[in-house]
Amino acid sequence: MTLVTTERPTTERPTTGRLVDHFQLGLDAPICLTWELTYACNLACVHCLSSSGRRDPRELSTAECKALIDEFERMQIFYVNIGGGEPTIRGDFWELVDYATDHHVGVKFSTNGSRITPEVADRLASSDYVDVQISLDGATSDVNDAIRGVGSFDTAIRAMERMAEAGFVGFKLSVVVTRQNVSQLDAFKALADKYQAQLRLTRLRPSGRGADVWDELHPTADQQRTLYAWLLAHGEQVLTGDSFFHLAGYGEPLPGLNLCGAGRVVCLVDPVGDVYACPFAIHDEFLAGNVRSPGGFDRVWKSSDLFTDLRRPDTGGACLSCGSYDACRGGCMAAKFFTGLPLDGPDPECVLGNGEALLAAVGDTVLPQPSPDHSRTSPRTAPGGPGQSGPSATPVAVALLPRRADRACDENPLAAFDPHSHPR
């Protein structure tokens, strides 16, 4: 992987200094690519960033998926983060995993655990090129099941037990931090340790169905401070995937890139082959192209107008005069967009409070909605709180449902990365 060589007359690429200064101008291949194989899902999580539920009949075929993996290999994309929906629902899931690893493309996939049988756990434990993260959003069933559905806590725990019994050390326990579970950070860490897993915390974004519940679920200002202190204390043991770089405004930066990598070092390929700048920005505004178009993914990544624009140097906008701008870089693009804030303004959860007045000014403005929405039911409504089942459907126990990177990529997509060489 090398730095993009497309000429930009007004931009001089730095030859020394921080990696963040190199990467804001883009690379010739993403460091971490998220690939959603399907929107089909056997859960209806209230905060689902892709509004998953129903399968899209236009999904890439097995042959098209393999052709895309061939592109990833040619571009030297080491790992892809596979998600959905629930990716294991696809009948060709394991065929595609095997094809990827046979072609030097490692796989990390996210799952609710409902299909982690003892046999699957043994298979995963025997591979050096497949990693798995099991999603859990409460350290207790009442908190988790209010977000992910009745029975989902027990399903995830059972999956972790099977992974541990198979001897898979270091799989991920993935948690979206919410107002209801911030107080459970130590309990999450204890759960991960119990099953020899690694805790991964990610930020709640107002994307997909998460936009409907963000006001009720995103951490308060005091909770953000608590989270920041906890991450500083546990930074060497806990992965974040650069989710919380907006918290760097408190002072000391957290480990990682501390930069919005959308279209620069990360992107999303969705089930129908659409390429978005960011996994949390599934909207036409951030659609760069489609892998079925002439030139495929390679051309979209290297030549799309959207990605070219995103790779221009940041102007900083309204945040440029802030003394914390160099630390937080204005925060998350998707969080701003889906809460109705300008992209060149502060993050809605700006730790200095600079987003609060702008959020108040948004008022009753109609906010952008994800495109497309694959939720199984509508209209969507907000959840009632911990202990309740969710926003849009009668809860169904997971057990009764029909058949839902380099591992360092979770922690820091730049771990051991040399911008001047990319050894296989």
PDB file of C-alpha atoms in Angstrom, residues 38-301:
ATOM      1  CA  THR A  38     -26.270  -8.705   3.658  1.00  0.00           C
ATOM      2  CA  TYR A  39     -28.910  -6.507   5.250  1.00  0.00           C
ATOM      3  CA  ALA A  40     -30.766  -9.621   6.422  1.00  0.00           C
ATOM      4  CA  CYS A  41     -30.759  -9.973  10.190  1.00  0.00           C
ATOM      5  CA  ASN A  42     -32.549 -12.078  12.762  1.00  0.00           C
ATOM      6  CA  LEU A  43     -32.451  -9.240  15.311  1.00  0.00           C
ATOM      7  CA  ALA A  44     -33.855  -5.716  15.225  1.00  0.00           C
ATOM      8  CA  CYS A  45     -31.366  -3.752  17.329  1.00  0.00           C
ATOM      9  CA  VAL A  46     -32.682  -0.291  18.046  1.00  0.00           C
ATOM     10  CA  HIS A  47     -29.387   1.397  17.160  1.00  0.00           C
ATOM     11  CA  CYS A  48     -28.520  -0.576  14.002  1.00  0.00           C
ATOM     12  CA  LEU A  49     -26.322   1.713  11.919  1.00  0.00           C
ATOM     13  CA  SER A  50     -27.437   0.101   8.644  1.00  0.00           C
ATOM     14  CA  SER A  51     -31.152  -0.224   9.481  1.00  0.00           C
ATOM     15  CA  SER A  52     -30.858  -3.939   8.761  1.00  0.00           C
ATOM     16  CA  GLY A  53     -33.610  -6.522   8.821  1.00  0.00           C
ATOM     17  CA  ARG A  54     -34.707  -7.507   5.316  1.00  0.00           C
ATOM     18  CA  ARG A  55     -32.431  -8.919   2.634  1.00  0.00           C
ATOM     19  CA  ASP A  56     -31.962  -6.773  -0.463  1.00  0.00           C
ATOM     20  CA  PRO A  57     -32.703  -8.918  -3.546  1.00  0.00           C
ATOM     21  CA  ARG A  58     -29.965  -7.059  -5.446  1.00  0.00           C
ATOM     22  CA  GLU A  59     -27.195  -8.456  -3.211  1.00  0.00           C
ATOM     23  CA  LEU A  60     -23.895  -9.235  -4.880  1.00  0.00           C
ATOM     24  CA  SER A  61     -23.825 -12.831  -6.072  1.00  0.00           C
ATOM     25  CA  THR A  62     -21.232 -15.331  -4.903  1.00  0.00           C
ATOM     26  CA  ALA A  63     -19.296 -14.832  -8.142  1.00  0.00           C
ATOM     27  CA  GLU A  64     -19.409 -11.042  -7.769  1.00  0.00           C
ATOM     28  CA  CYS A  65     -18.211 -11.302  -4.174  1.00  0.00           C
ATOM     29  CA  LYS A  66     -15.289 -13.461  -5.240  1.00  0.00           C
ATOM     30  CA  ALA A  67     -14.392 -11.006  -7.992  1.00  0.00           C
ATOM     31  CA  LEU A  68     -14.403  -8.246  -5.388  1.00  0.00           C
ATOM     32  CA  ILE A  69     -12.101 -10.291  -3.153  1.00  0.00           C
ATOM     33  CA  ASP A  70      -9.770 -10.649  -6.145  1.00  0.00           C
ATOM     34  CA  GLU A  71      -9.672  -6.853  -6.328  1.00  0.00           C
ATOM     35  CA  PHE A  72      -8.891  -6.610  -2.630  1.00  0.00           C
ATOM     36  CA  GLU A  73      -5.977  -8.991  -3.133  1.00  0.00           C
ATOM     37  CA  ARG A  74      -4.612  -6.979  -6.062  1.00  0.00           C
ATOM     38  CA  MET A  75      -4.901  -3.788  -4.021  1.00  0.00           C
ATOM     39  CA  GLN A  76      -3.156  -5.479  -1.076  1.00  0.00           C
ATOM     40  CA  ILE A  77      -6.002  -4.943   1.360  1.00  0.00           C
ATOM     41  CA  PHE A  78      -4.891  -7.240   4.149  1.00  0.00           C
ATOM     42  CA  TYR A  79      -8.128  -7.498   6.118  1.00  0.00           C
ATOM     43  CA  VAL A  80     -11.786  -6.755   5.612  1.00  0.00           C
ATOM     44  CA  ASN A  81     -14.299  -6.246   8.392  1.00  0.00           C
ATOM     45  CA  ILE A  82     -17.412  -8.186   7.400  1.00  0.00           C
ATOM     46  CA  GLY A  83     -20.747  -7.226   8.855  1.00  0.00           C
ATOM     47  CA  GLY A  84     -24.377  -6.739   8.003  1.00  0.00           C
ATOM     48  CA  GLY A  85     -27.071  -7.409   9.012  1.00  0.00           C
ATOM     49  CA  GLU A  86     -25.993 -10.782  10.292  1.00  0.00           C
ATOM     50  CA  PRO A  87     -23.412 -11.984   7.739  1.00  0.00           C
ATOM     51  CA  THR A  88     -23.617 -15.665   8.699  1.00  0.00           C
ATOM     52  CA  ILE A  89     -27.175 -15.743   7.340  1.00  0.00           C
ATOM     53  CA  ARG A  90     -25.810 -15.801   3.794  1.00  0.00           C
ATOM     54  CA  GLY A  91     -25.659 -19.374   2.565  1.00  0.00           C
ATOM     55  CA  ASP A  92     -22.273 -18.759   0.943  1.00  0.00           C
ATOM     56  CA  PHE A  93     -20.729 -17.051   3.983  1.00  0.00           C
ATOM     57  CA  TRP A  94     -18.121 -19.693   4.772  1.00  0.00           C
ATOM     58  CA  GLU A  95     -17.356 -20.184   1.084  1.00  0.00           C
ATOM     59  CA  LEU A  96     -16.531 -16.500   0.828  1.00  0.00           C
ATOM     60  CA  VAL A  97     -14.484 -16.533   4.044  1.00  0.00           C
ATOM     61  CA  ASP A  98     -12.429 -19.444   2.718  1.00  0.00           C
ATOM     62  CA  TYR A  99     -12.002 -17.761  -0.650  1.00  0.00           C
ATOM     63  CA  ALA A 100     -10.791 -14.562   1.003  1.00  0.00           C
ATOM     64  CA  THR A 101      -8.245 -16.244   3.229  1.00  0.00           C
ATOM     65  CA  ASP A 102      -7.026 -18.408   0.328  1.00  0.00           C
ATOM     66  CA  HIS A 103      -6.370 -15.146  -1.525  1.00  0.00           C
ATOM     67  CA  HIS A 104      -4.383 -13.480   1.270  1.00  0.00           C
ATOM     68  CA  VAL A 105      -7.292 -11.355   2.492  1.00  0.00           C
ATOM     69  CA  GLY A 106      -7.923 -11.836   6.186  1.00  0.00           C
ATOM     70  CA  VAL A 107     -11.434 -11.615   7.575  1.00  0.00           C
ATOM     71  CA  LYS A 108     -12.890 -10.232  10.770  1.00  0.00           C
ATOM     72  CA  PHE A 109     -16.641 -10.620  10.998  1.00  0.00           C
ATOM     73  CA  SER A 110     -19.203  -9.273  13.429  1.00  0.00           C
ATOM     74  CA  THR A 111     -21.996 -11.510  14.663  1.00  0.00           C
ATOM     75  CA  ASN A 112     -24.738 -11.642  17.258  1.00  0.00           C
ATOM     76  CA  GLY A 113     -23.529 -15.163  18.038  1.00  0.00           C
ATOM     77  CA  SER A 114     -26.697 -17.016  17.094  1.00  0.00           C
ATOM     78  CA  ARG A 115     -24.819 -19.271  14.663  1.00  0.00           C
ATOM     79  CA  ILE A 116     -21.687 -19.869  16.694  1.00  0.00           C
ATOM     80  CA  THR A 117     -22.098 -23.591  17.182  1.00  0.00           C
ATOM     81  CA  PRO A 118     -19.357 -25.686  18.845  1.00  0.00           C
ATOM     82  CA  GLU A 119     -18.304 -26.791  15.352  1.00  0.00           C
ATOM     83  CA  VAL A 120     -18.084 -23.204  14.099  1.00  0.00           C
ATOM     84  CA  ALA A 121     -16.110 -22.202  17.191  1.00  0.00           C
ATOM     85  CA  ASP A 122     -13.623 -25.017  16.527  1.00  0.00           C
ATOM     86  CA  ARG A 123     -13.294 -23.887  12.927  1.00  0.00           C
ATOM     87  CA  LEU A 124     -12.634 -20.297  13.932  1.00  0.00           C
ATOM     88  CA  ALA A 125     -10.100 -21.289  16.569  1.00  0.00           C
ATOM     89  CA  SER A 126      -8.092 -23.237  13.992  1.00  0.00           C
ATOM     90  CA  SER A 127      -7.649 -20.292  11.599  1.00  0.00           C
ATOM     91  CA  ASP A 128      -4.922 -17.681  11.775  1.00  0.00           C
ATOM     92  CA  TYR A 129      -6.686 -15.448   9.247  1.00  0.00           C
ATOM     93  CA  VAL A 130     -10.217 -15.188  10.625  1.00  0.00           C
ATOM     94  CA  ASP A 131     -11.196 -13.130  13.636  1.00  0.00           C
ATOM     95  CA  VAL A 132     -14.650 -12.659  15.108  1.00  0.00           C
ATOM     96  CA  GLN A 133     -16.348 -10.095  17.278  1.00  0.00           C
ATOM     97  CA  ILE A 134     -19.494 -10.903  19.206  1.00  0.00           C
ATOM     98  CA  SER A 135     -21.840  -8.007  19.843  1.00  0.00           C
ATOM     99  CA  LEU A 136     -23.194  -7.309  23.321  1.00  0.00           C
ATOM    100  CA  ASP A 137     -24.592  -3.994  24.501  1.00  0.00           C
ATOM    101  CA  GLY A 138     -25.212  -4.708  28.153  1.00  0.00           C
ATOM    102  CA  ALA A 139     -23.236  -6.594  30.774  1.00  0.00           C
ATOM    103  CA  THR A 140     -26.594  -7.767  32.104  1.00  0.00           C
ATOM    104  CA  SER A 141     -29.549  -9.126  30.182  1.00  0.00           C
ATOM    105  CA  ASP A 142     -31.911  -6.296  31.109  1.00  0.00           C
ATOM    106  CA  VAL A 143     -29.637  -3.607  29.663  1.00  0.00           C
ATOM    107  CA  ASN A 144     -28.569  -5.620  26.612  1.00  0.00           C
ATOM    108  CA  ASP A 145     -31.951  -7.027  25.664  1.00  0.00           C
ATOM    109  CA  ALA A 146     -33.572  -3.589  25.771  1.00  0.00           C
ATOM    110  CA  ILE A 147     -31.311  -2.694  22.840  1.00  0.00           C
ATOM    111  CA  ARG A 148     -30.798  -5.980  21.002  1.00  0.00           C
ATOM    112  CA  GLY A 149     -33.936  -7.995  21.761  1.00  0.00           C
ATOM    113  CA  VAL A 150     -35.123 -10.571  24.292  1.00  0.00           C
ATOM    114  CA  GLY A 151     -32.783 -13.563  24.469  1.00  0.00           C
ATOM    115  CA  SER A 152     -29.862 -11.875  22.731  1.00  0.00           C
ATOM    116  CA  PHE A 153     -27.785 -11.627  25.923  1.00  0.00           C
ATOM    117  CA  ASP A 154     -27.972 -15.362  26.557  1.00  0.00           C
ATOM    118  CA  THR A 155     -27.175 -16.047  22.895  1.00  0.00           C
ATOM    119  CA  ALA A 156     -24.047 -13.902  22.968  1.00  0.00           C
ATOM    120  CA  ILE A 157     -22.834 -15.419  26.250  1.00  0.00           C
ATOM    121  CA  ARG A 158     -23.349 -18.918  24.887  1.00  0.00           C
ATOM    122  CA  ALA A 159     -21.332 -18.002  21.790  1.00  0.00           C
ATOM    123  CA  MET A 160     -18.480 -16.676  23.933  1.00  0.00           C
ATOM    124  CA  GLU A 161     -18.523 -19.810  26.036  1.00  0.00           C
ATOM    125  CA  ARG A 162     -18.171 -21.899  22.899  1.00  0.00           C
ATOM    126  CA  MET A 163     -15.335 -19.741  21.607  1.00  0.00           C
ATOM    127  CA  ALA A 164     -13.494 -20.105  24.887  1.00  0.00           C
ATOM    128  CA  GLU A 165     -14.079 -23.869  24.999  1.00  0.00           C
ATOM    129  CA  ALA A 166     -12.637 -24.121  21.483  1.00  0.00           C
ATOM    130  CA  GLY A 167      -9.491 -22.360  22.651  1.00  0.00           C
ATOM    131  CA  PHE A 168      -9.952 -19.166  20.616  1.00  0.00           C
ATOM    132  CA  VAL A 169      -7.963 -16.619  22.616  1.00  0.00           C
ATOM    133  CA  GLY A 170      -8.412 -12.965  21.745  1.00  0.00           C
ATOM    134  CA  PHE A 171     -11.730 -12.892  19.904  1.00  0.00           C
ATOM    135  CA  LYS A 172     -13.544  -9.598  20.392  1.00  0.00           C
ATOM    136  CA  LEU A 173     -16.415  -8.655  22.668  1.00  0.00           C
ATOM    137  CA  SER A 174     -17.870  -5.648  20.872  1.00  0.00           C
ATOM    138  CA  VAL A 175     -19.882  -3.068  22.811  1.00  0.00           C
ATOM    139  CA  VAL A 176     -21.602   0.092  21.600  1.00  0.00           C
ATOM    140  CA  VAL A 177     -21.353   2.529  24.508  1.00  0.00           C
ATOM    141  CA  THR A 178     -24.723   3.962  25.541  1.00  0.00           C
ATOM    142  CA  ARG A 179     -26.158   5.985  28.375  1.00  0.00           C
ATOM    143  CA  GLN A 180     -27.469   2.759  29.885  1.00  0.00           C
ATOM    144  CA  ASN A 181     -24.211   0.771  29.874  1.00  0.00           C
ATOM    145  CA  VAL A 182     -21.462   3.314  30.660  1.00  0.00           C
ATOM    146  CA  SER A 183     -21.681   2.262  34.285  1.00  0.00           C
ATOM    147  CA  GLN A 184     -20.936  -1.326  33.232  1.00  0.00           C
ATOM    148  CA  LEU A 185     -17.492  -0.772  31.681  1.00  0.00           C
ATOM    149  CA  ASP A 186     -15.721  -2.731  34.416  1.00  0.00           C
ATOM    150  CA  ALA A 187     -18.263  -5.533  34.085  1.00  0.00           C
ATOM    151  CA  PHE A 188     -17.716  -5.689  30.327  1.00  0.00           C
ATOM    152  CA  LYS A 189     -13.975  -5.924  30.888  1.00  0.00           C
ATOM    153  CA  ALA A 190     -14.523  -8.711  33.406  1.00  0.00           C
ATOM    154  CA  LEU A 191     -16.701 -10.603  30.917  1.00  0.00           C
ATOM    155  CA  ALA A 192     -14.057 -10.299  28.222  1.00  0.00           C
ATOM    156  CA  ASP A 193     -11.349 -11.490  30.600  1.00  0.00           C
ATOM    157  CA  LYS A 194     -13.481 -14.424  31.720  1.00  0.00           C
ATOM    158  CA  TYR A 195     -13.712 -15.762  28.171  1.00  0.00           C
ATOM    159  CA  GLN A 196     -10.157 -14.770  27.153  1.00  0.00           C
ATOM    160  CA  ALA A 197     -11.598 -12.214  24.746  1.00  0.00           C
ATOM    161  CA  GLN A 198     -10.601  -8.633  24.082  1.00  0.00           C
ATOM    162  CA  LEU A 199     -13.031  -5.840  24.840  1.00  0.00           C
ATOM    163  CA  ARG A 200     -13.833  -3.493  21.975  1.00  0.00           C
ATOM    164  CA  LEU A 201     -15.800  -0.317  22.656  1.00  0.00           C
ATOM    165  CA  THR A 202     -17.370   1.725  19.888  1.00  0.00           C
ATOM    166  CA  ARG A 203     -19.264   4.969  19.774  1.00  0.00           C
ATOM    167  CA  LEU A 204     -23.014   5.205  19.313  1.00  0.00           C
ATOM    168  CA  ARG A 205     -23.616   7.152  16.119  1.00  0.00           C
ATOM    169  CA  PRO A 206     -26.940   8.671  15.063  1.00  0.00           C
ATOM    170  CA  SER A 207     -26.835   6.520  11.915  1.00  0.00           C
ATOM    171  CA  GLY A 208     -29.504   4.183  10.583  1.00  0.00           C
ATOM    172  CA  ARG A 209     -32.009   3.321  13.299  1.00  0.00           C
ATOM    173  CA  GLY A 210     -29.531   4.836  15.737  1.00  0.00           C
ATOM    174  CA  ALA A 211     -30.768   8.239  14.574  1.00  0.00           C
ATOM    175  CA  ASP A 212     -34.170   7.472  16.075  1.00  0.00           C
ATOM    176  CA  VAL A 213     -32.801   6.698  19.519  1.00  0.00           C
ATOM    177  CA  TRP A 214     -29.660   8.806  19.719  1.00  0.00           C
ATOM    178  CA  ASP A 215     -31.228  11.456  21.954  1.00  0.00           C
ATOM    179  CA  GLU A 216     -32.210   8.786  24.482  1.00  0.00           C
ATOM    180  CA  LEU A 217     -29.130   6.569  24.270  1.00  0.00           C
ATOM    181  CA  HIS A 218     -26.025   8.667  23.680  1.00  0.00           C
ATOM    182  CA  PRO A 219     -23.901   9.249  26.821  1.00  0.00           C
ATOM    183  CA  THR A 220     -24.361  12.440  28.790  1.00  0.00           C
ATOM    184  CA  ALA A 221     -21.513  14.943  29.149  1.00  0.00           C
ATOM    185  CA  ASP A 222     -20.643  13.565  32.588  1.00  0.00           C
ATOM    186  CA  GLN A 223     -20.664  10.030  31.223  1.00  0.00           C
ATOM    187  CA  GLN A 224     -18.365  11.041  28.388  1.00  0.00           C
ATOM    188  CA  ARG A 225     -15.862  12.318  30.939  1.00  0.00           C
ATOM    189  CA  THR A 226     -16.171   9.021  32.818  1.00  0.00           C
ATOM    190  CA  LEU A 227     -15.652   7.075  29.597  1.00  0.00           C
ATOM    191  CA  TYR A 228     -12.610   9.160  28.676  1.00  0.00           C
ATOM    192  CA  ALA A 229     -10.962   8.561  32.039  1.00  0.00           C
ATOM    193  CA  TRP A 230     -11.736   4.843  31.833  1.00  0.00           C
ATOM    194  CA  LEU A 231     -10.227   4.586  28.354  1.00  0.00           C
ATOM    195  CA  LEU A 232      -7.074   6.373  29.459  1.00  0.00           C
ATOM    196  CA  ALA A 233      -6.721   3.900  32.310  1.00  0.00           C
ATOM    197  CA  HIS A 234      -7.376   0.814  30.165  1.00  0.00           C
ATOM    198  CA  GLY A 235      -6.080   1.933  26.772  1.00  0.00           C
ATOM    199  CA  GLU A 236      -3.573  -0.878  26.414  1.00  0.00           C
ATOM    200  CA  GLN A 237      -6.153  -3.608  26.981  1.00  0.00           C
ATOM    201  CA  VAL A 238      -9.231  -2.170  25.248  1.00  0.00           C
ATOM    202  CA  LEU A 239      -9.792  -1.593  21.523  1.00  0.00           C
ATOM    203  CA  THR A 240     -11.739   1.382  20.201  1.00  0.00           C
ATOM    204  CA  GLY A 241     -11.202   1.459  16.434  1.00  0.00           C
ATOM    205  CA  ASP A 242     -10.686   5.226  16.731  1.00  0.00           C
ATOM    206  CA  SER A 243     -14.339   5.631  17.741  1.00  0.00           C
ATOM    207  CA  PHE A 244     -13.707   8.213  20.423  1.00  0.00           C
ATOM    208  CA  PHE A 245     -11.256  10.692  18.915  1.00  0.00           C
ATOM    209  CA  HIS A 246     -13.799  13.430  19.632  1.00  0.00           C
ATOM    210  CA  LEU A 247     -12.935  12.949  23.321  1.00  0.00           C
ATOM    211  CA  ALA A 248      -9.368  14.127  22.700  1.00  0.00           C
ATOM    212  CA  GLY A 249     -10.664  17.626  23.369  1.00  0.00           C
ATOM    213  CA  TYR A 250     -10.418  16.809  27.065  1.00  0.00           C
ATOM    214  CA  GLY A 251      -6.622  16.931  26.801  1.00  0.00           C
ATOM    215  CA  GLU A 252      -4.575  13.783  26.409  1.00  0.00           C
ATOM    216  CA  PRO A 253      -5.309  11.957  23.126  1.00  0.00           C
ATOM    217  CA  LEU A 254      -6.460   8.367  23.132  1.00  0.00           C
ATOM    218  CA  PRO A 255      -4.479   5.717  21.216  1.00  0.00           C
ATOM    219  CA  GLY A 256      -5.142   5.684  17.490  1.00  0.00           C
ATOM    220  CA  LEU A 257      -5.304   7.908  14.449  1.00  0.00           C
ATOM    221  CA  ASN A 258      -7.545  10.633  15.906  1.00  0.00           C
ATOM    222  CA  LEU A 259      -8.786  11.535  12.449  1.00  0.00           C
ATOM    223  CA  CYS A 260     -11.954  10.973  10.461  1.00  0.00           C
ATOM    224  CA  GLY A 261     -10.668   8.433   7.963  1.00  0.00           C
ATOM    225  CA  ALA A 262     -13.765   8.481   5.730  1.00  0.00           C
ATOM    226  CA  GLY A 263     -12.673   8.083   2.123  1.00  0.00           C
ATOM    227  CA  ARG A 264      -9.054   8.454   3.165  1.00  0.00           C
ATOM    228  CA  VAL A 265      -8.183   5.201   4.912  1.00  0.00           C
ATOM    229  CA  VAL A 266     -11.601   3.568   5.443  1.00  0.00           C
ATOM    230  CA  CYS A 267     -14.804   3.010   3.493  1.00  0.00           C
ATOM    231  CA  LEU A 268     -17.834   0.726   3.299  1.00  0.00           C
ATOM    232  CA  VAL A 269     -19.013  -1.661   0.598  1.00  0.00           C
ATOM    233  CA  ASP A 270     -22.672  -2.504   1.116  1.00  0.00           C
ATOM    234  CA  PRO A 271     -24.543  -5.696   0.087  1.00  0.00           C
ATOM    235  CA  VAL A 272     -25.456  -4.373  -3.377  1.00  0.00           C
ATOM    236  CA  GLY A 273     -21.942  -3.104  -4.074  1.00  0.00           C
ATOM    237  CA  ASP A 274     -22.465   0.571  -3.264  1.00  0.00           C
ATOM    238  CA  VAL A 275     -19.339   2.175  -1.840  1.00  0.00           C
ATOM    239  CA  TYR A 276     -19.790   4.723   0.942  1.00  0.00           C
ATOM    240  CA  ALA A 277     -17.147   6.924   2.524  1.00  0.00           C
ATOM    241  CA  CYS A 278     -17.852   5.598   5.999  1.00  0.00           C
ATOM    242  CA  PRO A 279     -19.689   2.637   7.602  1.00  0.00           C
ATOM    243  CA  PHE A 280     -21.645   5.153   9.684  1.00  0.00           C
ATOM    244  CA  ALA A 281     -22.682   7.362   6.755  1.00  0.00           C
ATOM    245  CA  ILE A 282     -24.965   5.209   4.643  1.00  0.00           C
ATOM    246  CA  HIS A 283     -26.639   8.012   2.735  1.00  0.00           C
ATOM    247  CA  ASP A 284     -26.622   9.187  -0.877  1.00  0.00           C
ATOM    248  CA  GLU A 285     -24.618  12.212   0.239  1.00  0.00           C
ATOM    249  CA  PHE A 286     -21.652   9.904   0.911  1.00  0.00           C
ATOM    250  CA  LEU A 287     -22.119   7.425  -1.936  1.00  0.00           C
ATOM    251  CA  ALA A 288     -18.954   7.275  -4.038  1.00  0.00           C
ATOM    252  CA  GLY A 289     -19.939   4.671  -6.623  1.00  0.00           C
ATOM    253  CA  ASN A 290     -20.638   0.981  -7.113  1.00  0.00           C
ATOM    254  CA  VAL A 291     -18.281  -1.964  -7.545  1.00  0.00           C
ATOM    255  CA  ARG A 292     -20.386  -3.200 -10.474  1.00  0.00           C
ATOM    256  CA  SER A 293     -19.423  -0.095 -12.467  1.00  0.00           C
ATOM    257  CA  PRO A 294     -16.567  -0.164 -15.006  1.00  0.00           C
ATOM    258  CA  GLY A 295     -13.248  -0.185 -13.160  1.00  0.00           C
ATOM    259  CA  GLY A 296     -14.807  -1.806 -10.100  1.00  0.00           C
ATOM    260  CA  PHE A 297     -13.870  -0.945  -6.545  1.00  0.00           C
ATOM    261  CA  ASP A 298     -10.344   0.123  -7.505  1.00  0.00           C
ATOM    262  CA  ARG A 299     -11.644   2.914  -9.695  1.00  0.00           C
ATOM    263  CA  VAL A 300     -14.202   4.062  -7.126  1.00  0.00           C
ATOM    264  CA  TRP A 301     -11.564   4.250  -4.393  1.00  0.00           C
TER     265      TRP A 301
END
